[in-house]
XYZ file of C-alpha atoms in Angstrom:
658
model
C -43.918 85.972 -68.696
C -40.669 86.120 -70.673
C -37.494 85.276 -68.771
C -34.438 86.505 -70.694
C -31.559 84.921 -68.812
C -28.856 86.695 -70.860
C -25.512 85.601 -69.355
C -26.856 84.140 -66.117
C -25.607 80.631 -65.308
C -27.848 77.819 -64.095
C -26.414 78.228 -60.612
C -27.247 81.937 -60.619
C -30.795 81.198 -61.745
C -31.209 78.598 -58.997
C -29.788 80.991 -56.420
C -32.442 83.529 -57.369
C -35.094 80.849 -56.968
C -33.866 79.981 -53.476
C -33.894 83.655 -52.549
C -37.412 84.025 -53.949
C -38.862 80.919 -52.343
C -37.692 81.578 -48.801
C -39.719 84.750 -48.082
C -42.765 83.173 -49.740
C -42.662 80.155 -47.435
C -42.094 82.367 -44.385
C -45.076 84.489 -45.388
C -47.299 81.439 -45.751
C -46.275 80.390 -42.253
C -46.954 83.890 -40.900
C -50.475 83.851 -42.303
C -51.125 80.744 -40.231
C -49.557 82.255 -37.114
C -51.520 85.482 -37.351
C -54.767 83.487 -37.426
C -53.510 81.692 -34.312
C -52.816 85.005 -32.594
C -49.070 84.359 -32.385
C -48.218 87.427 -34.489
C -50.068 90.687 -33.864
C -49.879 92.238 -37.318
C -48.609 91.271 -40.736
C -47.961 93.244 -43.912
C -47.851 90.658 -46.669
C -45.618 90.999 -49.709
C -46.990 87.922 -51.456
C -47.003 88.707 -55.154
C -44.177 91.244 -55.143
C -41.231 89.314 -53.691
C -39.164 89.517 -56.878
C -38.399 93.198 -56.300
C -36.869 92.995 -52.825
C -35.140 89.714 -53.660
C -33.700 91.099 -56.892
C -32.486 94.353 -55.333
C -30.789 92.549 -52.461
C -29.151 90.019 -54.781
C -27.619 92.831 -56.839
C -26.294 95.017 -54.023
C -23.195 94.151 -52.012
C -23.702 93.253 -48.373
C -22.018 96.507 -47.287
C -24.388 98.641 -49.364
C -27.351 100.112 -47.516
C -30.920 99.108 -48.332
C -33.909 100.981 -46.923
C -36.942 98.675 -47.241
C -40.629 99.075 -46.506
C -42.985 96.901 -44.475
C -43.561 94.229 -47.117
C -39.964 93.657 -48.226
C -39.202 90.486 -46.322
C -36.901 89.411 -49.166
C -34.447 92.162 -48.181
C -34.087 90.721 -44.690
C -33.857 87.087 -45.765
C -31.557 88.091 -48.626
C -29.119 89.533 -46.105
C -29.202 86.199 -44.208
C -30.521 87.572 -40.949
C -31.088 84.604 -38.590
C -34.774 83.796 -38.805
C -35.236 83.458 -35.061
C -34.281 87.112 -34.710
C -36.928 88.114 -37.232
C -39.493 85.940 -35.489
C -38.521 87.430 -32.122
C -38.938 90.895 -33.610
C -42.435 90.101 -34.840
C -43.360 88.625 -31.461
C -42.000 91.633 -29.565
C -39.266 89.737 -27.784
C -35.805 90.779 -26.672
C -33.890 88.954 -29.406
C -35.623 91.125 -31.955
C -34.126 94.371 -33.108
C -36.237 96.839 -31.111
C -36.480 95.208 -27.674
C -40.247 95.016 -28.114
C -40.556 98.769 -28.706
C -41.685 98.619 -32.307
C -43.295 95.998 -34.442
C -43.035 94.245 -37.809
C -40.389 95.798 -40.082
C -40.042 99.120 -38.267
C -36.405 98.560 -37.430
C -32.916 98.791 -38.795
C -29.668 96.996 -38.242
C -26.199 98.332 -38.951
C -24.854 94.789 -38.896
C -26.816 93.937 -42.031
C -26.866 97.467 -43.513
C -30.664 97.608 -43.466
C -32.370 100.832 -42.398
C -36.006 100.422 -41.482
C -38.885 102.743 -42.188
C -41.128 104.795 -39.979
C -44.853 104.760 -40.654
C -44.697 108.232 -42.172
C -42.922 106.595 -45.130
C -41.450 109.621 -46.913
C -38.517 110.511 -44.629
C -36.616 107.339 -45.461
C -36.122 108.671 -48.998
C -34.193 111.610 -47.550
C -32.265 109.255 -45.269
C -31.123 107.411 -48.390
C -29.875 110.735 -49.764
C -27.766 111.244 -46.653
C -26.334 107.728 -46.785
C -25.524 108.167 -50.478
C -23.953 111.567 -49.822
C -21.688 109.954 -47.235
C -20.717 107.279 -49.764
C -19.983 109.948 -52.354
C -17.808 111.885 -49.904
C -15.976 108.670 -49.018
C -15.510 107.969 -52.760
C -16.207 104.291 -52.075
C -18.313 103.579 -55.178
C -21.251 102.264 -53.140
C -24.895 102.385 -54.188
C -27.891 102.969 -51.890
C -31.327 101.485 -52.584
C -34.494 102.864 -51.001
C -38.011 101.463 -51.330
C -41.320 103.239 -51.361
C -44.830 102.507 -52.561
C -46.805 104.327 -55.208
C -48.927 105.935 -52.485
C -45.975 107.613 -50.775
C -44.929 109.228 -54.047
C -47.702 111.730 -53.299
C -45.824 112.923 -50.210
C -43.698 116.031 -50.304
C -40.725 114.029 -49.026
C -40.697 112.096 -52.308
C -40.307 115.295 -54.293
C -37.752 116.764 -51.898
C -35.596 113.628 -51.767
C -35.544 113.096 -55.534
C -34.806 116.755 -56.117
C -31.853 116.730 -53.688
C -30.507 113.476 -55.117
C -30.644 114.889 -58.622
C -29.067 118.244 -57.726
C -26.277 116.557 -55.745
C -25.882 113.645 -58.204
C -26.250 111.022 -55.490
C -25.984 107.298 -56.345
C -29.435 106.248 -55.133
C -31.830 103.714 -56.606
C -35.318 105.042 -55.843
C -37.435 101.898 -55.997
C -41.175 102.443 -56.306
C -43.283 99.332 -55.892
C -46.415 100.252 -57.816
C -48.917 97.634 -56.724
C -51.928 99.692 -57.715
C -53.277 100.573 -54.282
C -52.264 102.724 -51.324
C -54.100 100.643 -48.742
C -57.435 100.784 -50.625
C -56.979 103.968 -52.684
C -56.289 103.134 -56.350
C -53.581 104.917 -58.306
C -56.077 106.949 -60.348
C -56.969 108.691 -57.084
C -53.308 109.159 -56.164
C -51.834 110.801 -59.269
C -52.716 111.690 -62.861
C -49.521 110.909 -64.750
C -49.614 107.607 -66.611
C -46.527 106.195 -64.915
C -44.626 107.165 -61.786
C -41.457 106.847 -63.839
C -42.672 109.870 -65.814
C -41.986 111.993 -62.738
C -38.273 111.506 -63.279
C -38.420 113.999 -66.138
C -39.178 116.803 -63.693
C -35.990 116.079 -61.764
C -33.765 115.594 -64.786
C -33.501 112.017 -63.576
C -33.130 108.803 -65.523
C -36.074 106.481 -64.946
C -37.167 102.996 -65.953
C -40.278 100.834 -65.802
C -39.592 97.214 -64.844
C -41.784 94.149 -64.560
C -41.710 93.729 -60.790
C -42.892 90.123 -60.984
C -40.048 88.964 -63.229
C -37.066 88.142 -61.034
C -34.709 87.732 -64.012
C -35.652 91.119 -65.497
C -35.264 92.762 -62.092
C -31.863 91.215 -61.488
C -30.459 91.876 -64.953
C -31.670 95.463 -65.207
C -30.420 96.400 -61.742
C -27.086 94.694 -62.344
C -26.584 96.812 -65.473
C -27.649 99.968 -63.662
C -25.365 99.346 -60.721
C -22.292 99.111 -62.966
C -23.374 102.270 -64.767
C -24.068 104.171 -61.518
C -20.614 103.327 -60.182
C -19.023 104.655 -63.363
C -21.343 107.678 -63.503
C -22.752 108.407 -60.002
C -26.355 109.562 -60.276
C -29.824 108.764 -58.943
C -32.231 106.571 -60.900
C -36.002 106.317 -60.476
C -37.277 102.766 -60.918
C -40.966 101.964 -61.157
C -41.745 98.292 -60.620
C -45.165 97.216 -61.848
C -46.463 94.592 -59.451
C -49.389 93.605 -57.261
C -49.918 92.432 -53.699
C -52.239 89.473 -53.393
C -53.153 90.191 -49.782
C -54.526 93.267 -48.029
C -52.477 96.288 -47.009
C -52.243 94.313 -43.796
C -54.146 91.161 -43.020
C -56.977 92.852 -41.118
C -57.887 95.096 -44.066
C -58.591 92.323 -46.576
C -58.963 92.805 -50.351
C -62.708 93.322 -50.871
C -62.045 96.661 -52.563
C -60.120 94.912 -55.385
C -62.183 93.684 -58.396
C -62.040 89.884 -58.601
C -60.983 90.046 -62.259
C -57.913 92.055 -61.270
C -57.020 89.544 -58.578
C -57.324 86.730 -61.123
C -55.157 88.583 -63.648
C -52.317 89.095 -61.202
C -52.592 85.586 -59.777
C -51.528 84.365 -63.207
C -48.438 86.607 -62.912
C -47.301 85.167 -59.580
C -43.513 85.742 -59.426
C -42.660 82.485 -57.615
C -44.870 80.080 -59.563
C -43.960 81.501 -62.968
C -40.261 81.404 -62.269
C -40.477 77.858 -60.932
C -42.277 76.745 -64.124
C -39.640 78.440 -66.268
C -36.787 76.727 -64.436
C -38.522 73.349 -64.606
C -39.337 73.702 -68.303
C -35.701 74.451 -69.106
C -34.330 71.570 -67.067
C -32.721 73.829 -64.483
C -34.949 72.861 -61.538
C -35.977 69.279 -60.903
C -39.025 68.331 -58.895
C -36.809 66.465 -56.455
C -34.549 69.490 -55.899
C -37.542 71.779 -55.492
C -39.155 69.431 -52.972
C -35.918 69.072 -51.008
C -35.376 72.850 -51.011
C -38.873 73.521 -49.735
C -38.451 70.928 -47.016
C -35.120 72.450 -45.992
C -36.567 75.964 -45.750
C -39.643 74.804 -43.848
C -37.434 72.958 -41.375
C -35.352 76.102 -40.892
C -38.539 78.092 -40.314
C -39.898 75.623 -37.759
C -36.611 75.362 -35.880
C -36.216 79.114 -35.661
C -39.846 79.585 -34.663
C -39.258 77.143 -31.829
C -36.326 79.264 -30.665
C -38.436 82.411 -30.744
C -41.386 80.723 -29.057
C -39.135 79.475 -26.260
C -37.819 82.947 -25.613
C -39.456 84.533 -22.559
C -41.681 87.565 -22.833
C -40.028 90.898 -22.181
C -40.147 92.097 -18.584
C -40.672 95.845 -18.405
C -37.937 97.852 -16.693
C -38.186 101.565 -15.915
C -34.423 102.010 -15.918
C -33.834 100.237 -19.212
C -36.609 102.142 -20.952
C -35.449 105.537 -19.740
C -31.770 104.824 -20.321
C -32.329 103.935 -23.970
C -34.050 107.173 -24.967
C -30.636 108.758 -25.601
C -27.403 107.204 -26.735
C -25.037 107.097 -23.776
C -22.539 109.932 -23.944
C -20.036 111.022 -21.314
C -19.132 114.694 -21.212
C -15.411 115.363 -21.479
C -14.592 118.945 -20.675
C -12.250 120.721 -23.055
C -10.809 123.652 -21.108
C -9.890 127.008 -22.557
C -6.929 129.311 -22.122
C -6.975 132.946 -21.032
C -6.535 134.128 -24.611
C -9.910 135.777 -25.231
C -11.514 138.179 -27.665
C -14.525 140.423 -27.197
C -16.999 139.177 -29.798
C -20.680 139.167 -30.581
C -23.075 136.275 -30.082
C -23.103 135.656 -33.836
C -19.301 135.530 -33.945
C -19.278 132.925 -31.166
C -21.610 130.695 -33.195
C -19.430 131.106 -36.275
C -16.273 130.365 -34.275
C -17.797 127.195 -32.861
C -18.818 125.940 -36.291
C -15.435 126.746 -37.799
C -13.463 125.049 -35.011
C -15.804 122.049 -35.019
C -15.315 121.691 -38.791
C -11.574 121.715 -38.180
C -11.918 119.188 -35.359
C -14.214 116.775 -37.222
C -13.346 116.064 -40.841
C -16.611 114.115 -41.080
C -18.772 117.123 -40.125
C -21.113 118.393 -42.867
C -23.069 121.661 -42.677
C -26.250 121.938 -44.746
C -28.733 124.743 -45.198
C -30.245 127.288 -47.543
C -27.788 129.877 -48.884
C -25.057 128.890 -46.421
C -22.247 128.386 -48.946
C -20.914 131.353 -50.951
C -23.572 133.675 -49.555
C -22.684 132.725 -45.979
C -26.243 132.163 -44.760
C -29.053 134.599 -44.056
C -27.103 135.934 -41.050
C -23.608 135.471 -42.565
C -22.598 132.959 -39.905
C -20.892 130.654 -42.424
C -19.324 133.456 -44.456
C -15.939 132.274 -45.707
C -16.550 128.628 -44.858
C -16.627 127.479 -48.481
C -13.167 128.855 -49.080
C -11.814 126.976 -46.056
C -13.768 123.722 -46.157
C -15.126 123.414 -49.693
C -18.637 123.001 -51.074
C -18.704 119.269 -50.365
C -18.790 119.995 -46.631
C -20.624 123.343 -46.698
C -23.676 122.491 -48.756
C -26.357 124.759 -50.111
C -29.658 122.924 -50.116
C -32.846 123.370 -52.061
C -35.758 124.704 -50.020
C -36.707 121.339 -48.570
C -36.315 121.211 -44.805
C -37.807 117.754 -44.365
C -35.500 115.914 -46.740
C -32.457 117.831 -45.489
C -33.136 116.816 -41.880
C -33.631 113.226 -43.074
C -30.402 113.449 -45.048
C -28.697 114.510 -41.837
C -29.914 111.265 -40.312
C -28.554 109.364 -43.290
C -25.164 111.017 -42.887
C -25.177 110.013 -39.221
C -26.026 106.411 -40.104
C -23.110 106.289 -42.529
C -20.443 107.682 -40.218
C -20.767 111.469 -40.480
C -21.910 114.330 -38.290
C -24.423 116.854 -39.591
C -25.376 120.404 -38.732
C -28.571 121.580 -40.411
C -29.310 125.296 -40.424
C -32.918 126.389 -40.460
C -32.935 129.803 -42.088
C -35.451 130.742 -39.391
C -36.682 128.546 -36.551
C -40.223 129.064 -37.866
C -39.366 127.099 -41.011
C -38.663 123.960 -39.005
C -42.373 123.182 -39.231
C -41.775 121.788 -42.724
C -39.063 119.544 -41.276
C -40.978 118.687 -38.117
C -41.844 115.085 -38.966
C -38.302 113.704 -39.376
C -37.156 115.537 -36.234
C -39.834 114.271 -33.851
C -40.563 110.881 -35.448
C -37.220 109.860 -36.922
C -34.303 111.546 -35.152
C -35.937 111.574 -31.728
C -37.003 107.935 -31.715
C -34.172 106.157 -33.536
C -32.014 105.280 -30.554
C -34.952 104.166 -28.449
C -36.377 102.065 -31.289
C -33.269 100.329 -32.597
C -30.264 101.791 -30.788
C -29.123 103.943 -33.702
C -27.693 107.372 -32.931
C -28.867 110.531 -34.689
C -25.740 112.676 -34.759
C -27.523 115.786 -36.017
C -27.651 119.371 -34.734
C -30.449 121.584 -36.050
C -29.611 125.265 -35.672
C -32.644 127.456 -34.975
C -32.372 131.269 -35.415
C -35.401 132.385 -33.433
C -37.138 135.068 -31.452
C -38.887 138.425 -31.661
C -37.962 142.035 -31.166
C -36.986 142.648 -34.788
C -40.480 143.261 -36.246
C -40.177 140.233 -38.508
C -43.786 139.124 -38.056
C -45.574 135.799 -37.500
C -43.390 133.666 -39.781
C -39.896 134.796 -38.785
C -40.112 135.561 -35.047
C -41.320 132.510 -33.179
C -39.434 130.989 -30.312
C -40.809 127.488 -30.643
C -38.693 125.455 -28.247
C -41.797 123.925 -26.629
C -42.494 122.020 -29.855
C -39.434 119.931 -29.021
C -38.884 119.966 -25.249
C -41.812 117.569 -24.861
C -40.423 115.049 -27.376
C -38.361 112.310 -25.704
C -35.078 111.713 -27.497
C -34.333 115.315 -28.422
C -31.968 117.656 -26.626
C -32.791 121.361 -26.645
C -30.187 124.074 -26.032
C -30.940 127.802 -25.757
C -27.975 130.013 -24.719
C -28.130 133.720 -23.847
C -24.445 134.727 -24.043
C -21.615 134.372 -26.571
C -19.426 132.381 -24.151
C -22.175 129.848 -23.545
C -23.200 129.755 -27.197
C -19.754 128.683 -28.358
C -19.121 126.099 -25.646
C -22.617 124.631 -25.825
C -22.660 124.423 -29.624
C -19.298 122.670 -29.554
C -20.689 120.151 -27.098
C -23.922 119.761 -29.077
C -21.862 118.776 -32.102
C -19.848 116.348 -29.957
C -23.017 114.713 -28.650
C -24.253 111.825 -30.860
C -27.874 112.595 -29.977
C -30.128 114.988 -31.935
C -29.925 118.568 -30.649
C -32.153 121.562 -31.395
C -29.888 124.584 -30.889
C -31.796 127.860 -30.486
C -30.066 131.147 -31.304
C -31.972 134.343 -30.572
C -31.670 136.660 -33.560
C -31.926 139.844 -31.497
C -28.859 138.743 -29.525
C -26.776 138.015 -32.626
C -25.280 141.503 -32.989
C -26.305 143.218 -29.745
C -24.547 141.136 -27.097
C -20.744 141.133 -26.713
C -18.620 139.106 -24.324
C -15.045 138.006 -23.809
C -14.867 134.547 -25.371
C -11.851 132.216 -25.477
C -10.279 131.932 -28.896
C -9.620 128.254 -28.223
C -12.031 125.392 -28.755
C -13.797 124.516 -25.473
C -16.938 122.738 -24.279
C -19.712 123.321 -21.757
C -21.751 120.406 -20.467
C -25.342 120.208 -21.615
C -27.994 120.130 -18.909
C -26.259 122.547 -16.527
C -27.847 125.893 -15.694
C -25.783 128.999 -14.859
C -26.433 130.998 -11.691
C -25.839 134.566 -12.884
C -26.839 136.378 -9.689
C -27.327 135.213 -6.121
C -29.923 136.444 -3.664
C -32.415 135.254 -1.082
C -35.724 136.941 -1.903
C -36.739 135.347 -5.166
C -35.621 132.927 -7.878
C -35.830 134.133 -11.465
C -35.627 131.361 -14.053
C -35.073 132.432 -17.651
C -33.349 131.559 -20.920
C -32.520 133.260 -24.210
C -33.359 136.959 -24.552
C -35.456 136.824 -21.378
C -32.219 136.487 -19.385
C -31.124 139.908 -20.601
C -34.549 141.404 -19.928
C -34.361 140.040 -16.379
C -30.898 141.561 -15.923
C -32.225 144.944 -17.067
C -35.078 144.703 -14.557
C -32.724 143.829 -11.697
C -30.444 146.716 -12.665
C -33.424 149.061 -12.350
C -34.292 147.543 -8.960
C -30.998 147.048 -7.104
C -32.850 146.488 -3.833
C -34.151 143.115 -5.077
C -32.036 140.206 -3.879
C -32.539 137.500 -6.489
C -31.128 134.254 -7.749
C -31.065 134.578 -11.551
C -30.845 131.153 -13.129
C -30.051 130.966 -16.842
C -31.194 127.502 -17.886
C -29.031 127.379 -21.045
C -30.270 123.830 -21.734
C -33.986 123.033 -21.701
C -33.666 119.301 -22.352
C -32.103 117.823 -20.324
C -33.280 120.267 -17.661
C -31.140 121.132 -14.633
C -33.810 120.345 -12.052
C -31.192 120.092 -9.317
C -30.270 123.770 -9.721
C -33.922 124.775 -10.026
C -34.979 122.980 -6.845
C -31.979 124.206 -4.845
C -32.731 127.826 -5.656
C -36.491 127.486 -5.126
C -35.953 125.928 -1.701
C -33.545 128.698 -0.767
C -35.639 131.726 -1.757
C -39.195 130.428 -1.375
C -40.428 132.475 -4.329
C -40.063 131.611 -8.012
C -40.870 133.486 -11.212
C -40.309 131.859 -14.599
C -39.683 134.156 -17.540
C -40.009 132.940 -21.119
C -40.486 134.621 -24.492
C -42.765 131.900 -25.854
C -46.523 132.206 -25.441
C -47.738 131.284 -21.986
C -49.982 128.281 -22.514
C -48.084 125.060 -23.193
C -44.640 126.632 -22.858
C -41.827 125.030 -20.888
C -42.482 127.462 -18.018
C -45.637 125.492 -17.291
C -43.719 122.264 -16.818
C -41.036 123.931 -14.722
C -43.752 125.449 -12.537
C -45.401 122.058 -12.096
C -42.085 120.436 -11.195
C -41.398 123.076 -8.547
C -44.889 122.743 -7.075
C -44.559 118.954 -6.945
C -41.055 118.877 -5.492
C -40.637 122.092 -3.486
C -44.154 122.992 -2.337
C -43.355 122.958 1.364
C -40.543 125.491 0.820
C -42.622 128.038 -1.101
C -43.943 131.291 0.358
C -45.975 132.159 -2.737
C -47.391 130.470 -5.818
C -44.971 130.010 -8.680
C -45.518 132.754 -11.229
C -45.044 132.562 -15.013
C -44.411 135.517 -17.288
C -44.638 134.968 -21.020
C -45.846 136.387 -24.311
C -49.506 136.693 -25.218
C -51.365 133.641 -26.450
C -51.473 134.995 -29.992
C -49.199 134.663 -32.994
C -46.369 137.178 -32.838
C -47.331 140.349 -34.758
C -45.279 142.601 -37.053
C -45.876 146.258 -36.140
C -43.619 147.456 -33.304
C -46.449 148.594 -31.029
C -48.169 145.236 -31.373
C -44.942 143.251 -30.991
C -43.965 145.233 -27.881
C -47.362 144.431 -26.390
C -47.024 140.769 -27.333
C -43.583 140.277 -25.783
C -43.373 139.918 -21.976
C -40.394 142.222 -21.496
C -42.445 145.219 -20.335
C -44.670 143.135 -18.035
C -41.943 141.338 -16.143
C -41.095 144.066 -13.623
C -44.716 144.435 -12.513
C -45.124 140.651 -12.120
C -41.857 140.390 -10.176
C -42.808 143.139 -7.732
C -46.251 141.633 -7.195
C -44.670 138.278 -6.380
C -42.347 139.899 -3.849
C -45.336 141.621 -2.210
C -47.390 138.430 -1.977
């Protein structure tokens, strides 16, 4: 192995050795502890430490790094107290996740480290968002994100690199190519000779680096960092390396040919560098021995601190309270200056006034800039706010949602527009596994609103007409809002943008241009989680949201003799159970009206809640009315049959006659 020191001083070379040795000695200790049952799982990075150590040595401490599960050198390189790492691995309170996640599945704003989720790919998009925030701040900061050669097969890899290239984001995409994704060799992962070759497809500069040579890693990245500050751009870096342990300790390495293990053992990054330093008179045996003793003492002392820490005691309140970031509603009242506008105009007004209110608010979506979006909601926004804040995106929902998370991490707010709610399926993973869980896992907010144009009645067929709120109402950590009127839409969207938690904001397309209402011209807010009682009666409670509210109003207008409470939920998560129970207890009969298919919809959960909490007050079984349990069809006759609008009156009258 050739170590070309270039202009590095002896002290710099020794500093790199200290940085390299520390994670190796910790790893060796962990391998002992896992055999003793004191650590539940371990993903070893032995053999590839030079990459994480080199990256961390090059970046400033205020520059974000997004590591993987075998990049211990990132954490030690940022001087995180070892007892906190040990507590994390033992699932204790002094760790970073309060025992809620294991190993390296955590982040810490204090040390500018953003941890992975097991789905791997989304963190590449998160890096895009962090880098975009840096670019908007014009602070000259670089972001580094790690991935393995296996995850380069994921769509998120393509999406994130494509966005970074199109937006010229200063991101180092670091691919640790260690030859195996768990046990699958690279020749079963991809057919190009080198992962770096993929950079050509993105118009992206790429390099291949010896990942076991700490000096080459440090020098090359140092040069690139200076260049990327002068000329902001993404760079794809493929590090050739090898892990000498299994994917995790339980998996072993039997699938690796012994000759390959022997070859890479000769290339050990720590031993080779130590020999080089010793040969050139930079590292003495005495210094090396003293350094090892010092690190081992630090390890033992910090392990003792972690071992002495008590086990976590489970608490219902603490667990439930940490699902969402705490946020106190502050009502912004409106004046009497109103205008009669459509639902779609109310959404546009909210976005415009929120952009004026928050200079750190970024809107992202397909065709939303000059074109104004598929429904023209952001028409004219580019002229007022500029293309930096109103950003057209490639067709890559997953990476855009992840980028929204990255913006949130780096001090911005994000609104992501799905062209149609149906298309959120390709961005589903980062919503339910990244945004939803971040605060619970490591107390990091996800200040992202995902706008969801949804619903049937326009003969748009199976891929443009779903109302898929139930995909998200069951996911702890998400808030779900679904207004039926322009007044509510504006106030609730304003509040959704205020809220630092992730919000899915559903907007029924059929209501966009068909529903008018007097709406205050001023900016105002409506509290999430509060239903609206639209009509009051004593015979029956009708619970609805979205277009179904209007269908229920039409039915009641046709049947003026029916005395009904009509409850517009407005927010589905959190759910206003207090209003639901109060009305159910008053009327004794409840019918729940939703546009979504019947089975598995939120009406089922609301029905169960009423039966569990109000059973003694009921005079009839709770009834649900919903669409057919089929995909939503295109032809009008089929769509009319699918939707529950024409069945509601019959079901309501039957309930009253029970």
